[in-house]
Amino acid sequence: MTAKETHNLVRVIWATRDERKIINSECEKAIVNLIQQQLSIKSCQLHFIYNEEHYVDIIINLHVSTDLSSVMQVVKGSISYHINRNNLTEMKFIWKKGFHSEPKTLECLEKAIDTAGIKRKTTYREETNAIKKRIRRLAMLAKYA
């Protein structure tokens, strides 16, 4: 099976520490560039990115031989290092520990891209609670299947 035939789509969401609204336009440019760069190095493909002033939401095609935790450690580390080194924020830029992830299908990717422009502004907590609710529902369905 070739890399193009393998779709291991994952949605990943992570936030700034204490959900501080410190992602400005300069930070946003750096975040997008560094995510693309680091994912490319790890043989992963970025399909979708959306961010607010306090969180980032991406959908990636995770390479089958790549561990999501190691990818996210490098991505988050390189972003915070770059932002702090170049003084892109008034205060020290720190991510909240960890991240939330869920598998996605190609249809979900298409829907995410279609709705990105009209997405209502949500908090990181609302996004993660929605993910947890969907995971519980899927687990329940799998239990009765």
mmCIF file of C-alpha atoms in Angstrom:
data_model
loop_
_atom_site.group_PDB
_atom_site.id
_atom_site.type_symbol
_atom_site.label_atom_id
_atom_site.label_comp_id
_atom_site.label_asym_id
_atom_site.label_seq_id
_atom_site.Cartn_x
_atom_site.Cartn_y
_atom_site.Cartn_z
ATOM 1 C CA MET A 1 0.000 0.000 0.000
ATOM 2 C CA THR A 2 1.482 3.335 -0.993
ATOM 3 C CA ALA A 3 1.426 6.499 1.105
ATOM 4 C CA LYS A 4 -1.192 8.030 -1.200
ATOM 5 C CA GLU A 5 -3.508 5.055 -0.654
ATOM 6 C CA THR A 6 -3.193 5.225 3.115
ATOM 7 C CA HIS A 7 -5.424 7.768 4.798
ATOM 8 C CA ASN A 8 -4.866 8.053 8.516
ATOM 9 C CA LEU A 9 -6.635 11.371 9.022
ATOM 10 C CA VAL A 10 -6.487 12.805 12.514
ATOM 11 C CA ARG A 11 -7.963 15.999 13.924
ATOM 12 C CA VAL A 12 -5.752 17.582 16.578
ATOM 13 C CA ILE A 13 -6.622 20.533 18.816
ATOM 14 C CA TRP A 14 -4.384 22.249 21.344
ATOM 15 C CA ALA A 15 -4.453 25.540 23.236
ATOM 16 C CA THR A 16 -2.270 28.158 24.831
ATOM 17 C CA ARG A 17 -1.620 27.827 28.550
ATOM 18 C CA ASP A 18 -4.584 29.123 30.559
ATOM 19 C CA GLU A 19 -6.256 29.688 27.171
ATOM 20 C CA ARG A 20 -4.661 33.126 26.955
ATOM 21 C CA LYS A 21 -5.639 34.956 23.785
ATOM 22 C CA ILE A 22 -2.104 35.724 22.618
ATOM 23 C CA ILE A 23 -1.982 34.351 19.070
ATOM 24 C CA ASN A 24 -1.710 37.509 16.976
ATOM 25 C CA SER A 25 -1.312 37.792 13.195
ATOM 26 C CA GLU A 26 2.497 37.487 13.370
ATOM 27 C CA CYS A 27 2.202 34.381 15.528
ATOM 28 C CA GLU A 28 -0.432 32.962 13.203
ATOM 29 C CA LYS A 29 1.888 33.206 10.187
ATOM 30 C CA ALA A 30 4.699 31.543 12.137
ATOM 31 C CA ILE A 31 2.363 28.809 13.395
ATOM 32 C CA VAL A 32 1.101 27.923 9.911
ATOM 33 C CA ASN A 33 4.615 27.892 8.414
ATOM 34 C CA LEU A 34 6.115 25.833 11.232
ATOM 35 C CA ILE A 35 3.261 23.312 11.249
ATOM 36 C CA GLN A 36 3.662 22.771 7.502
ATOM 37 C CA GLN A 37 7.446 22.510 7.829
ATOM 38 C CA GLN A 38 7.460 20.089 10.770
ATOM 39 C CA LEU A 39 4.729 17.869 9.310
ATOM 40 C CA SER A 40 6.627 17.674 6.033
ATOM 41 C CA ILE A 41 9.765 16.572 7.884
ATOM 42 C CA LYS A 42 7.723 13.854 9.637
ATOM 43 C CA SER A 43 6.189 12.696 6.297
ATOM 44 C CA CYS A 44 2.737 13.913 7.313
ATOM 45 C CA GLN A 45 0.413 16.086 5.277
ATOM 46 C CA LEU A 46 -1.555 19.081 6.548
ATOM 47 C CA HIS A 47 -5.085 19.146 5.113
ATOM 48 C CA PHE A 48 -6.787 21.778 7.231
ATOM 49 C CA ILE A 49 -5.838 24.421 9.786
ATOM 50 C CA TYR A 50 -8.009 26.764 11.793
ATOM 51 C CA ASN A 51 -6.935 28.862 14.726
ATOM 52 C CA GLU A 52 -8.264 31.418 17.124
ATOM 53 C CA GLU A 53 -6.375 33.690 19.511
ATOM 54 C CA HIS A 54 -5.988 30.841 22.008
ATOM 55 C CA TYR A 55 -6.072 27.505 20.161
ATOM 56 C CA VAL A 56 -5.116 25.660 16.974
ATOM 57 C CA ASP A 57 -7.233 23.035 15.191
ATOM 58 C CA ILE A 58 -5.699 20.935 12.397
ATOM 59 C CA ILE A 59 -6.503 17.849 10.347
ATOM 60 C CA ILE A 60 -3.483 15.895 9.171
ATOM 61 C CA ASN A 61 -2.763 12.720 7.256
ATOM 62 C CA LEU A 62 -0.525 10.942 9.749
ATOM 63 C CA HIS A 63 2.072 8.688 8.147
ATOM 64 C CA VAL A 64 1.505 5.073 9.237
ATOM 65 C CA SER A 65 4.975 4.766 10.771
ATOM 66 C CA THR A 66 4.709 8.048 12.676
ATOM 67 C CA ASP A 67 3.625 8.475 16.294
ATOM 68 C CA LEU A 68 1.197 11.376 16.811
ATOM 69 C CA SER A 69 2.649 12.244 20.226
ATOM 70 C CA SER A 70 6.161 12.677 18.850
ATOM 71 C CA VAL A 71 4.864 14.768 15.934
ATOM 72 C CA MET A 72 2.916 17.059 18.266
ATOM 73 C CA GLN A 73 5.858 17.414 20.648
ATOM 74 C CA VAL A 74 8.040 18.664 17.790
ATOM 75 C CA VAL A 75 5.315 20.900 16.308
ATOM 76 C CA LYS A 76 4.372 22.568 19.600
ATOM 77 C CA GLY A 77 8.009 22.884 20.693
ATOM 78 C CA SER A 78 9.206 24.461 17.465
ATOM 79 C CA ILE A 79 6.318 26.945 17.450
ATOM 80 C CA SER A 80 6.807 28.142 21.023
ATOM 81 C CA TYR A 81 10.594 28.292 20.556
ATOM 82 C CA HIS A 82 10.253 30.401 17.386
ATOM 83 C CA ILE A 83 7.647 32.758 18.863
ATOM 84 C CA ASN A 84 9.659 33.330 22.056
ATOM 85 C CA ARG A 85 13.002 33.653 20.262
ATOM 86 C CA ASN A 86 11.597 36.302 17.910
ATOM 87 C CA ASN A 87 9.556 38.077 20.632
ATOM 88 C CA LEU A 88 6.303 37.800 18.681
ATOM 89 C CA THR A 89 4.221 38.184 21.859
ATOM 90 C CA GLU A 90 4.461 40.532 24.826
ATOM 91 C CA MET A 91 4.551 37.650 27.306
ATOM 92 C CA LYS A 92 6.244 34.258 27.195
ATOM 93 C CA PHE A 93 4.400 31.981 24.775
ATOM 94 C CA ILE A 94 3.523 28.605 26.314
ATOM 95 C CA TRP A 95 1.173 25.857 25.127
ATOM 96 C CA LYS A 96 -1.160 24.004 27.452
ATOM 97 C CA LYS A 97 0.160 20.502 28.155
ATOM 98 C CA GLY A 98 -1.152 17.810 25.870
ATOM 99 C CA PHE A 99 -3.620 17.912 22.999
ATOM 100 C CA HIS A 100 -6.916 16.342 21.979
ATOM 101 C CA SER A 101 -7.200 14.169 18.901
ATOM 102 C CA GLU A 102 -9.780 12.113 17.056
ATOM 103 C CA PRO A 103 -9.707 10.074 13.844
ATOM 104 C CA LYS A 104 -11.411 11.525 10.782
ATOM 105 C CA THR A 105 -12.710 10.247 7.446
ATOM 106 C CA LEU A 106 -12.276 11.887 4.061
ATOM 107 C CA GLU A 107 -15.922 13.000 4.217
ATOM 108 C CA CYS A 108 -15.284 14.729 7.557
ATOM 109 C CA LEU A 109 -12.284 16.488 6.050
ATOM 110 C CA GLU A 110 -14.422 17.829 3.218
ATOM 111 C CA LYS A 111 -17.083 19.013 5.672
ATOM 112 C CA ALA A 112 -14.476 20.699 7.908
ATOM 113 C CA ILE A 113 -13.066 22.615 4.972
ATOM 114 C CA ASP A 114 -16.549 23.621 3.768
ATOM 115 C CA THR A 115 -17.623 24.928 7.175
ATOM 116 C CA ALA A 116 -14.343 26.631 8.140
ATOM 117 C CA GLY A 117 -15.437 29.976 6.772
ATOM 118 C CA ILE A 118 -18.698 30.004 8.703
ATOM 119 C CA LYS A 119 -17.513 28.371 11.920
ATOM 120 C CA ARG A 120 -18.793 30.165 14.982
ATOM 121 C CA LYS A 121 -16.157 31.221 17.452
ATOM 122 C CA THR A 122 -15.844 28.543 20.106
ATOM 123 C CA THR A 123 -13.577 28.124 23.053
ATOM 124 C CA TYR A 124 -10.992 25.387 23.330
ATOM 125 C CA ARG A 125 -13.033 23.847 26.128
ATOM 126 C CA GLU A 126 -16.181 23.728 23.959
ATOM 127 C CA GLU A 127 -14.221 22.064 21.139
ATOM 128 C CA THR A 128 -12.670 19.427 23.416
ATOM 129 C CA ASN A 129 -16.002 18.701 25.126
ATOM 130 C CA ALA A 130 -17.615 18.182 21.717
ATOM 131 C CA ILE A 131 -14.823 15.760 20.751
ATOM 132 C CA LYS A 132 -15.196 13.813 24.006
ATOM 133 C CA LYS A 133 -18.957 13.578 23.447
ATOM 134 C CA ARG A 134 -18.467 12.196 19.911
ATOM 135 C CA ILE A 135 -15.893 9.667 21.150
ATOM 136 C CA ARG A 136 -18.260 8.440 23.892
ATOM 137 C CA ARG A 137 -21.079 8.125 21.321
ATOM 138 C CA LEU A 138 -18.825 6.153 18.940
ATOM 139 C CA ALA A 139 -17.708 3.870 21.773
ATOM 140 C CA MET A 140 -21.334 3.235 22.684
ATOM 141 C CA LEU A 141 -22.240 2.420 19.076
ATOM 142 C CA ALA A 142 -19.267 0.065 18.786
ATOM 143 C CA LYS A 143 -20.312 -1.672 21.997
ATOM 144 C CA TYR A 144 -23.736 -2.534 20.549
ATOM 145 C CA ALA A 145 -22.513 -3.389 17.043
#
